[in-house]
Each structure stands twice: as C-alpha cells, then as structure tokens.
mmCIF file of N, CA and C in Angstrom:
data_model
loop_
_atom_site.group_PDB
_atom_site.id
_atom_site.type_symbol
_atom_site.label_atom_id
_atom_site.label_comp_id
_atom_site.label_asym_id
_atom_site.label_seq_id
_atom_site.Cartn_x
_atom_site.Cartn_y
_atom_site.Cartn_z
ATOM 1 N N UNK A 9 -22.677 -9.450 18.900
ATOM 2 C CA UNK A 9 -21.556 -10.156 18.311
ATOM 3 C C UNK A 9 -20.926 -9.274 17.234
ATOM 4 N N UNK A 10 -20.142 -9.025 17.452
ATOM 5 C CA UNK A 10 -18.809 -8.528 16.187
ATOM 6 C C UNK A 10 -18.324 -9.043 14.716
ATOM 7 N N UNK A 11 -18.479 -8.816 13.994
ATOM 8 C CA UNK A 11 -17.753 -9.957 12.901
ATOM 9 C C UNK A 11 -16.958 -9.029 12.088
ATOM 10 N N UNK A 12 -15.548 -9.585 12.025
ATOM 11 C CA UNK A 12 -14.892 -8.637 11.404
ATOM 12 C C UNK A 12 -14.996 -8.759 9.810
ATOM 13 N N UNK A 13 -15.314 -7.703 8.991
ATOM 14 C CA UNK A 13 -14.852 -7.937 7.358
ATOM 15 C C UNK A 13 -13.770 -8.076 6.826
ATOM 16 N N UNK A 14 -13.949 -7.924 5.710
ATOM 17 C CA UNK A 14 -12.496 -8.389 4.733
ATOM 18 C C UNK A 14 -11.526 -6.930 5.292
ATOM 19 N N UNK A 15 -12.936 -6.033 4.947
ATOM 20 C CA UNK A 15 -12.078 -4.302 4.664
ATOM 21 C C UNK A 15 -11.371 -4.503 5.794
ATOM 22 N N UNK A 16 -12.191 -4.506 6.981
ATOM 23 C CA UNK A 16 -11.593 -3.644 8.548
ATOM 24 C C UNK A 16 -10.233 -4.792 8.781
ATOM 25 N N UNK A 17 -10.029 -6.182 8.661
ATOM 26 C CA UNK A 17 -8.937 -6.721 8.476
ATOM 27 C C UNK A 17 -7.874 -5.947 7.808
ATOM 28 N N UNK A 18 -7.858 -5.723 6.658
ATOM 29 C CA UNK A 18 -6.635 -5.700 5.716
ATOM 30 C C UNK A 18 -6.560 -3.819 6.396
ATOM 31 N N UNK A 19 -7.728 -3.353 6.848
ATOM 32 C CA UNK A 19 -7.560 -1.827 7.224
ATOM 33 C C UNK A 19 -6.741 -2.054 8.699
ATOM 34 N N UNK A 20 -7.300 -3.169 9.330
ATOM 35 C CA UNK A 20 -6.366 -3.282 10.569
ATOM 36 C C UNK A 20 -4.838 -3.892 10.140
ATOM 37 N N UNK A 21 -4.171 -4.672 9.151
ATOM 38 C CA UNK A 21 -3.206 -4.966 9.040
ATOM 39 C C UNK A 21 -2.028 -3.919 8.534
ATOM 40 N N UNK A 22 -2.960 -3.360 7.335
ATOM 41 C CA UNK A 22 -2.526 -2.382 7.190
ATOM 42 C C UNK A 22 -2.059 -0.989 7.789
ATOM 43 N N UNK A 23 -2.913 -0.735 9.271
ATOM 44 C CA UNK A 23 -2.627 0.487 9.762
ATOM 45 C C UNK A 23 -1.464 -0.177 10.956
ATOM 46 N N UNK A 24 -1.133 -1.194 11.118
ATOM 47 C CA UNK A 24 -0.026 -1.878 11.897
ATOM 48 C C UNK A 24 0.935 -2.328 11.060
ATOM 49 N N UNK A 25 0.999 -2.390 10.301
ATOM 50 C CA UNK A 25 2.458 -2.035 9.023
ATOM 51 C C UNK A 25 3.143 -0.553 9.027
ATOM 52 N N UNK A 26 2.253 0.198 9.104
ATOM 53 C CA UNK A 26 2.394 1.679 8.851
ATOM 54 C C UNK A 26 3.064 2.524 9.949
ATOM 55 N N UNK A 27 2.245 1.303 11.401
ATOM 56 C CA UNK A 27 2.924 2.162 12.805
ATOM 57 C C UNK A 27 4.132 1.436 12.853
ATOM 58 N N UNK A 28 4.210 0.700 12.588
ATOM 59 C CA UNK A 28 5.692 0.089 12.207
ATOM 60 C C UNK A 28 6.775 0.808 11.763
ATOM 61 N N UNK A 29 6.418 1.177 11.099
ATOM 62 C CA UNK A 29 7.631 2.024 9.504
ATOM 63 C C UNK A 29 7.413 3.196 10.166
ATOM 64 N N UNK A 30 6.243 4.176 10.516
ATOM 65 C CA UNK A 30 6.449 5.402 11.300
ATOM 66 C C UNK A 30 7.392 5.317 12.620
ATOM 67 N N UNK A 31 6.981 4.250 13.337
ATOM 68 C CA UNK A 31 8.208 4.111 14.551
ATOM 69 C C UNK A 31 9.553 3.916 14.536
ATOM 70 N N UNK A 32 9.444 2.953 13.537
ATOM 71 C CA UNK A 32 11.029 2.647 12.908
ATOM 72 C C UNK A 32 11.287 1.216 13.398
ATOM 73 N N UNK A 33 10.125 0.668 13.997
ATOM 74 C CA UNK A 33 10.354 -0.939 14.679
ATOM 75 C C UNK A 33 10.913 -1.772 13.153
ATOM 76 N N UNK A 34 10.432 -2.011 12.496
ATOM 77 C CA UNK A 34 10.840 -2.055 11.165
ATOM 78 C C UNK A 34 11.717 -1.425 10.293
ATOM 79 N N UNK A 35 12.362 -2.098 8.986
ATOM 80 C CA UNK A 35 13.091 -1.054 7.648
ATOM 81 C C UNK A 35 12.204 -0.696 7.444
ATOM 82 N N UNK A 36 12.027 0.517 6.301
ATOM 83 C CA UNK A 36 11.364 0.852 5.338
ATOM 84 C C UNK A 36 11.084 -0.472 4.769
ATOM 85 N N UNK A 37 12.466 -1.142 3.931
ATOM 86 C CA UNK A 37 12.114 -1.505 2.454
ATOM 87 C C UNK A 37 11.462 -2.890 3.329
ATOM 88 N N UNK A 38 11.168 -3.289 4.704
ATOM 89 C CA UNK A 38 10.866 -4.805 5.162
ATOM 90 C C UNK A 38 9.260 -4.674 5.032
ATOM 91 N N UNK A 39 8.908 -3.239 5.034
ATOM 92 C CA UNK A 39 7.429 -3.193 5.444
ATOM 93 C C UNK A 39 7.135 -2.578 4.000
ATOM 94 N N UNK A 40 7.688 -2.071 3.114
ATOM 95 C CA UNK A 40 7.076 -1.603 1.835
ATOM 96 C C UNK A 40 7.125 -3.163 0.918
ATOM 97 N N UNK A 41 7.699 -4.134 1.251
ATOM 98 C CA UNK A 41 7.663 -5.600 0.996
ATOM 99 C C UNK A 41 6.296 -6.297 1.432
ATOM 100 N N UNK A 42 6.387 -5.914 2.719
ATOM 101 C CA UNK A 42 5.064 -6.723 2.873
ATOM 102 C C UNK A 42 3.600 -5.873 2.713
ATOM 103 N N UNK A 43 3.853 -4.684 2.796
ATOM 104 C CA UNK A 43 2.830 -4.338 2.116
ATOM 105 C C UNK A 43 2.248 -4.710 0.535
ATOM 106 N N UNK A 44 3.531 -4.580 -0.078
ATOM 107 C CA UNK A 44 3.344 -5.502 -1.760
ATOM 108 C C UNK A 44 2.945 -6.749 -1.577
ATOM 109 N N UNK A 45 3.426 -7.509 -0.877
ATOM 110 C CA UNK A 45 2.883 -8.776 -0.748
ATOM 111 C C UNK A 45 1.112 -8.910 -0.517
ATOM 112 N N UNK A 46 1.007 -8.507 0.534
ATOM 113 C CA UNK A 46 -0.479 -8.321 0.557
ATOM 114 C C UNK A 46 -1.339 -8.241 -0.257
ATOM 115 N N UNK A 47 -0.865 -6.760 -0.975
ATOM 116 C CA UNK A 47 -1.981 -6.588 -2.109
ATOM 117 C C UNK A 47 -1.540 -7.321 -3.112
ATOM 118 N N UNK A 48 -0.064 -8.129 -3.035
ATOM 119 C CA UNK A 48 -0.213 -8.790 -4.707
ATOM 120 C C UNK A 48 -0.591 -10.350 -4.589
ATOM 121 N N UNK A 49 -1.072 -10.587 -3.581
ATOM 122 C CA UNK A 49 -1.897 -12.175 -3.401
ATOM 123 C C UNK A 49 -2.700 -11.598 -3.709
ATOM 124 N N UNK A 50 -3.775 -10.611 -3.585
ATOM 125 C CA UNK A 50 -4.942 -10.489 -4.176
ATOM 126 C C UNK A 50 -5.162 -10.396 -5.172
ATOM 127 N N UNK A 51 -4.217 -10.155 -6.120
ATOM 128 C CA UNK A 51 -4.056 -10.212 -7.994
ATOM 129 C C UNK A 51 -4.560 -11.268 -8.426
ATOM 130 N N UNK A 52 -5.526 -11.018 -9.318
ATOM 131 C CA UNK A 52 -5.454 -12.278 -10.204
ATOM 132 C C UNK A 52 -4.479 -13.162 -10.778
ATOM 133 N N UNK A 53 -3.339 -11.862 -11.451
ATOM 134 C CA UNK A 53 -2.132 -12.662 -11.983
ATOM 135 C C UNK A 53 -0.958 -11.795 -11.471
ATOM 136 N N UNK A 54 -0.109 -11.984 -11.813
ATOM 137 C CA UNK A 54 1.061 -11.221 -10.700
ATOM 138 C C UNK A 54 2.699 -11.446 -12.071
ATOM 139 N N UNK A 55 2.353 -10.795 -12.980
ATOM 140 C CA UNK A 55 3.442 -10.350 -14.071
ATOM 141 C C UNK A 55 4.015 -9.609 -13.327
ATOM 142 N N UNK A 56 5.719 -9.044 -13.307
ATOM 143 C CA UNK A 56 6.746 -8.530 -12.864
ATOM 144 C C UNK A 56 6.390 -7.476 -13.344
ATOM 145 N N UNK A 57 5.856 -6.946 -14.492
ATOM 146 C CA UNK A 57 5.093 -5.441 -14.285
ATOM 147 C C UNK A 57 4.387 -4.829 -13.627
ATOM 148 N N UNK A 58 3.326 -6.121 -13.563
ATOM 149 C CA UNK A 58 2.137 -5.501 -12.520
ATOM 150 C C UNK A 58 2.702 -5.278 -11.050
ATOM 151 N N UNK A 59 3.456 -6.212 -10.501
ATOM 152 C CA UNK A 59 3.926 -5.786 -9.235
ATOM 153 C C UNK A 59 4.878 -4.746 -9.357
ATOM 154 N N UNK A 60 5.890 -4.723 -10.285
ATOM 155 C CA UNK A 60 6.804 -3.368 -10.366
ATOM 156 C C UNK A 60 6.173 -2.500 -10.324
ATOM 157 N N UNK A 61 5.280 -1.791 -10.527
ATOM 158 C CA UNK A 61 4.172 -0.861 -11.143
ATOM 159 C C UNK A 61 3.461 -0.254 -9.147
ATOM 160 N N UNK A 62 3.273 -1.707 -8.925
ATOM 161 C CA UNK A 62 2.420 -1.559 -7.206
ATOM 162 C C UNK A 62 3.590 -1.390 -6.206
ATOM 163 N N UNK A 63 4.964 -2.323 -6.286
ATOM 164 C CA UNK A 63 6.008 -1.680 -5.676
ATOM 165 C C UNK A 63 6.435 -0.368 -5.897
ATOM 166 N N UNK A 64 6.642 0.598 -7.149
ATOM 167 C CA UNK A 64 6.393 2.106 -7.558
ATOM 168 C C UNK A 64 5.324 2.653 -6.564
ATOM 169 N N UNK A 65 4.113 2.513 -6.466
ATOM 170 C CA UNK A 65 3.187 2.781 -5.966
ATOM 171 C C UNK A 65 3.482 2.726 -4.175
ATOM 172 N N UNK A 66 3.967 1.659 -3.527
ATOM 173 C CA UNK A 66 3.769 1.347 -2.180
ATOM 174 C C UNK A 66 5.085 2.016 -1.735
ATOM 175 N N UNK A 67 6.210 2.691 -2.708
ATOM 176 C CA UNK A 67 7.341 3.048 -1.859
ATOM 177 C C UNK A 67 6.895 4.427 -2.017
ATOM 178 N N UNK A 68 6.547 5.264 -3.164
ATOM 179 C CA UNK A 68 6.172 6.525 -3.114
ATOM 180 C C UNK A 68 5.473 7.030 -2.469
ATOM 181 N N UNK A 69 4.105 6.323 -1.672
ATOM 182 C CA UNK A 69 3.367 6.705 -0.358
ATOM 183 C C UNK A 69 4.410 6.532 0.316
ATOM 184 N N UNK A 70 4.871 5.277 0.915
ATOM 185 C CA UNK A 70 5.917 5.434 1.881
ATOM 186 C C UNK A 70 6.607 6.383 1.902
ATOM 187 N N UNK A 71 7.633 7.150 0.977
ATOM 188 C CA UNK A 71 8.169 8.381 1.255
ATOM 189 C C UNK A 71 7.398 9.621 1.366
ATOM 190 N N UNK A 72 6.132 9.720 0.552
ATOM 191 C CA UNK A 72 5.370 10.703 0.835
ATOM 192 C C UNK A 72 4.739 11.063 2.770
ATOM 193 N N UNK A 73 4.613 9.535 3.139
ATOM 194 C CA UNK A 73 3.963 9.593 4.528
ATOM 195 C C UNK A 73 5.388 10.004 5.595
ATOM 196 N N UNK A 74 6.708 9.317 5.169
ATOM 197 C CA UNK A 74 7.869 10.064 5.698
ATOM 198 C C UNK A 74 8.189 11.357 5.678
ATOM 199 N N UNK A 75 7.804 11.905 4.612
ATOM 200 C CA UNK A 75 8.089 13.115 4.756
ATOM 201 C C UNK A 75 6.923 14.350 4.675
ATOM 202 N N UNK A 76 6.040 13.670 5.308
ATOM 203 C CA UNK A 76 5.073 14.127 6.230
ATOM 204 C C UNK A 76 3.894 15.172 5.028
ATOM 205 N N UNK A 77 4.418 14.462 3.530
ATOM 206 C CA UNK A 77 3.086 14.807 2.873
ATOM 207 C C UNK A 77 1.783 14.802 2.485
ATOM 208 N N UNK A 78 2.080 13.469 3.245
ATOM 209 C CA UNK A 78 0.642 13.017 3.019
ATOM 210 C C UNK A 78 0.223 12.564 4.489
ATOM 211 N N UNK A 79 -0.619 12.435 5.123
ATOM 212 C CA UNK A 79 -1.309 11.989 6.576
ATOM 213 C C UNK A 79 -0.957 10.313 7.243
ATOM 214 N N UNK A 80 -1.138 9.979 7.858
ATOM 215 C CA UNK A 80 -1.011 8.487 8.269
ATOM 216 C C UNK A 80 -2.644 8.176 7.611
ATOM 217 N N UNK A 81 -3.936 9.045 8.194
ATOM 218 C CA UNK A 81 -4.947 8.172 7.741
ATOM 219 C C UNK A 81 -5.117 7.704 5.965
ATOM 220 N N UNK A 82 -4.674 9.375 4.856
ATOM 221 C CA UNK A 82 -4.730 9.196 3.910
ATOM 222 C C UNK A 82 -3.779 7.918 3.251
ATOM 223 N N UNK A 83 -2.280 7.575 3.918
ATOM 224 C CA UNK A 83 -2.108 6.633 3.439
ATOM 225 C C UNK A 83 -2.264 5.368 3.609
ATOM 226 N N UNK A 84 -3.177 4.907 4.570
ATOM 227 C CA UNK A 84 -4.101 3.823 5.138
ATOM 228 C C UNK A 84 -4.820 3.778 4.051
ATOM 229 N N UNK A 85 -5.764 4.909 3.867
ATOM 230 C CA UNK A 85 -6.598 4.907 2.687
ATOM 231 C C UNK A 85 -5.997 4.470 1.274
ATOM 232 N N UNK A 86 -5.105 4.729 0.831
ATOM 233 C CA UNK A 86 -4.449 4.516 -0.596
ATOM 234 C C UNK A 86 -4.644 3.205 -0.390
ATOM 235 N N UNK A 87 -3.810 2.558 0.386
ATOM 236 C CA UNK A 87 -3.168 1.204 0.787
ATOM 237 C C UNK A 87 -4.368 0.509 0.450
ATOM 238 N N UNK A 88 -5.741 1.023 1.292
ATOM 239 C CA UNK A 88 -6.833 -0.010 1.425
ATOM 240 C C UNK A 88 -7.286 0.028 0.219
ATOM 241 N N UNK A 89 -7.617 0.998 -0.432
ATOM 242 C CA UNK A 89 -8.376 0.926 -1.789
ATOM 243 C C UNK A 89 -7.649 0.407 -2.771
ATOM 244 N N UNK A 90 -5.822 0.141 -2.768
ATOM 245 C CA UNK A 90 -5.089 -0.575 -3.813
ATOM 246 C C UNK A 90 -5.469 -1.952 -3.351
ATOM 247 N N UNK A 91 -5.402 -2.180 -1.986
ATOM 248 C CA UNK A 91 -6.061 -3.848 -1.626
ATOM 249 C C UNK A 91 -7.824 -4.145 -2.161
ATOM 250 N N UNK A 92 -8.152 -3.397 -1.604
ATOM 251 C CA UNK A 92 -9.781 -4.057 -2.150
ATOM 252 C C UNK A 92 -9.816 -3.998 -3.663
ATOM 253 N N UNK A 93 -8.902 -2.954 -4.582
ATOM 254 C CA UNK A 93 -9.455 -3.313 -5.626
ATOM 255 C C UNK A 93 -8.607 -4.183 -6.671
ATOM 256 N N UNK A 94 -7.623 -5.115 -6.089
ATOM 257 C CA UNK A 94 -6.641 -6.043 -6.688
ATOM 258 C C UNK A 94 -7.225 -6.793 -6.694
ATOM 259 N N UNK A 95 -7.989 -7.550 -6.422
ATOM 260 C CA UNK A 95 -8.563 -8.960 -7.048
ATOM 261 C C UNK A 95 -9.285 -8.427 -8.424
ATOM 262 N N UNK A 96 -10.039 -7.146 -8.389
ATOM 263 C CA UNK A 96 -10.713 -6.883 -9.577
ATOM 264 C C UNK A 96 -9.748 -7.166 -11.487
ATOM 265 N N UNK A 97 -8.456 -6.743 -10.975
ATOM 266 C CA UNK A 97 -7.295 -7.232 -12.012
ATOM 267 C C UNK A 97 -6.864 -5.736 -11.901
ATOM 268 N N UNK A 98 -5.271 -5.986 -12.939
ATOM 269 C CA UNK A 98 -4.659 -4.553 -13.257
ATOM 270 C C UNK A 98 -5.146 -3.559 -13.662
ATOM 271 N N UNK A 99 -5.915 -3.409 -14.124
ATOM 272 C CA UNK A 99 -6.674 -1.899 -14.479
ATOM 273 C C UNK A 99 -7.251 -1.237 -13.686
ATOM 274 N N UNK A 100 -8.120 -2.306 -12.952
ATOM 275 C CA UNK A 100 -8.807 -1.305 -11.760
ATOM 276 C C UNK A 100 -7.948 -0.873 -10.964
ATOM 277 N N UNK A 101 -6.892 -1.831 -10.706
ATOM 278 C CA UNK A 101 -6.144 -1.606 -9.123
ATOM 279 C C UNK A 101 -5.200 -0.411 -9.556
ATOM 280 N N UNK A 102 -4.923 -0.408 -10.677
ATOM 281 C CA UNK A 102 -3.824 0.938 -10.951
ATOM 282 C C UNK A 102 -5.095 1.973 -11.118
ATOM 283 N N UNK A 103 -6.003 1.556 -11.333
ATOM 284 C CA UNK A 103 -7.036 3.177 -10.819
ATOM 285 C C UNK A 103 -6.742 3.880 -9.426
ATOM 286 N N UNK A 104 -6.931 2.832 -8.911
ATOM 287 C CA UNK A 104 -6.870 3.633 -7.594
ATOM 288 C C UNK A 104 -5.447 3.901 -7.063
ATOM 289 N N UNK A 105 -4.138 3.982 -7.835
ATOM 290 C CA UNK A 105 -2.838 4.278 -7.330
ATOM 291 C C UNK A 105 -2.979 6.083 -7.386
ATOM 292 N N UNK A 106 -2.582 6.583 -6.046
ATOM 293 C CA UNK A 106 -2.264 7.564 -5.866
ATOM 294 C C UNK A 106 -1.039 8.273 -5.872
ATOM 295 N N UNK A 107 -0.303 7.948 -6.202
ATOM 296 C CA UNK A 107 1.065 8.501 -6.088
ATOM 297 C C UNK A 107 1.787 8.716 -7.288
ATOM 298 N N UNK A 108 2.751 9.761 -7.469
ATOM 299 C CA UNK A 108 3.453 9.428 -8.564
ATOM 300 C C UNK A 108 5.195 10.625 -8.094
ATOM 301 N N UNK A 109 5.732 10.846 -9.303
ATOM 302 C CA UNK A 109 6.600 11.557 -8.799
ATOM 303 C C UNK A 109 7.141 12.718 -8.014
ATOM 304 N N UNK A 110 6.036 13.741 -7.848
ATOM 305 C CA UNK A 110 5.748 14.351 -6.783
ATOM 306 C C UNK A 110 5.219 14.236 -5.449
ATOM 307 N N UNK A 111 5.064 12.911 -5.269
ATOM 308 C CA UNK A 111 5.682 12.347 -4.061
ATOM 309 C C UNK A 111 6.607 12.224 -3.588
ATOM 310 N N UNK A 112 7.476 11.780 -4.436
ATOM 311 C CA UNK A 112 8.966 11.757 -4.317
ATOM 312 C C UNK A 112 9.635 12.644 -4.212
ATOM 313 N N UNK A 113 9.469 13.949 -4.652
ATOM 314 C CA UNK A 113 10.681 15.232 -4.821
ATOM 315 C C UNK A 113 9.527 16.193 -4.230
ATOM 316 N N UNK A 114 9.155 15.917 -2.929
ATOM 317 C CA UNK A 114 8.730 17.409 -1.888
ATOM 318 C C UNK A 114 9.480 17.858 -1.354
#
C-alpha cells in the first residue's frame, strides 16, 4: 500500500504548476499566484508583508527558471522547502527563500 505524505503532495502539486508555466498552458503571473497561495495558507498569519516578501520570492524563481538559471528540479526544491517551512512562521520560511536580485538581471 502507498500512502502519500504531506511533502510528495505539495512536491507533486508543485512540480505541475511549474510544467504549466514552462509550457505556457498557463500566465506566468496565474501560476506565480497560485503558487503564493499555497504556501501562504500554510502561514500562521498572512500580513501583506509577509506575503509581499513570498510573492518577491515566487516571481524571482519564476524568472530565474525562465531564463534557464536555475533547473526545473532546483526550483521544485525552493518551492518545497518555502512550503514545508511556512507553517513554522515568518522567520523560518524567509530562511529558506532563495532568490534575490540576481535572479532577476542574468
């Protein structure tokens, strides 16, 4: 018998958001939305900073994975580790943000 976890869920939702936005079946900004969404139900609290801060975060992979700087698996990975560690609260979860402005200007 199989039982799926929390991880391999949000790792399977997540890597079908991603083939999305790589194919183009989707906008960008429809799937960098619901990717925020995701991880910001898992917040404890959800201040317009804290999500501004994770929307910063979820569009700069997105352009990084567009323009082919970063891998499809590595940004699966970002994605998953900003999800598993958002319930912990804002501090942890901005630990694990990978991105910043040199993402943006490759």
């Amino acid at each position: 018998m199989f039982v799926e976890s929390g991880a391999s869920l949000l790792k399977a939702q997540i890597s079908g958001l991603l083939v999305a936005f790589e194919t183009g079946v989707e906008g960008g900004e429809e799937i960098a939305l619901d990717i925020i969404e995701m991880i910001a139900l898992r917040m404890p609290s959800r201040d317009d900073y804290q999500v501004g801060v994770l929307g910063f975060f979820v569009r700069a992979n997105l352009v990084a994975l567009h323009r082919e700087a970063i891998s499809f698996p590595e940004a699966v990975g970002r994605f998953l580790a900003a999800a598993l560690a958002a319930p912990l609260g804002h501090v942890e979860l901005t630990a694990t943000f990978e991105a910043g402005i040199g993402d943006l200007f490759l």
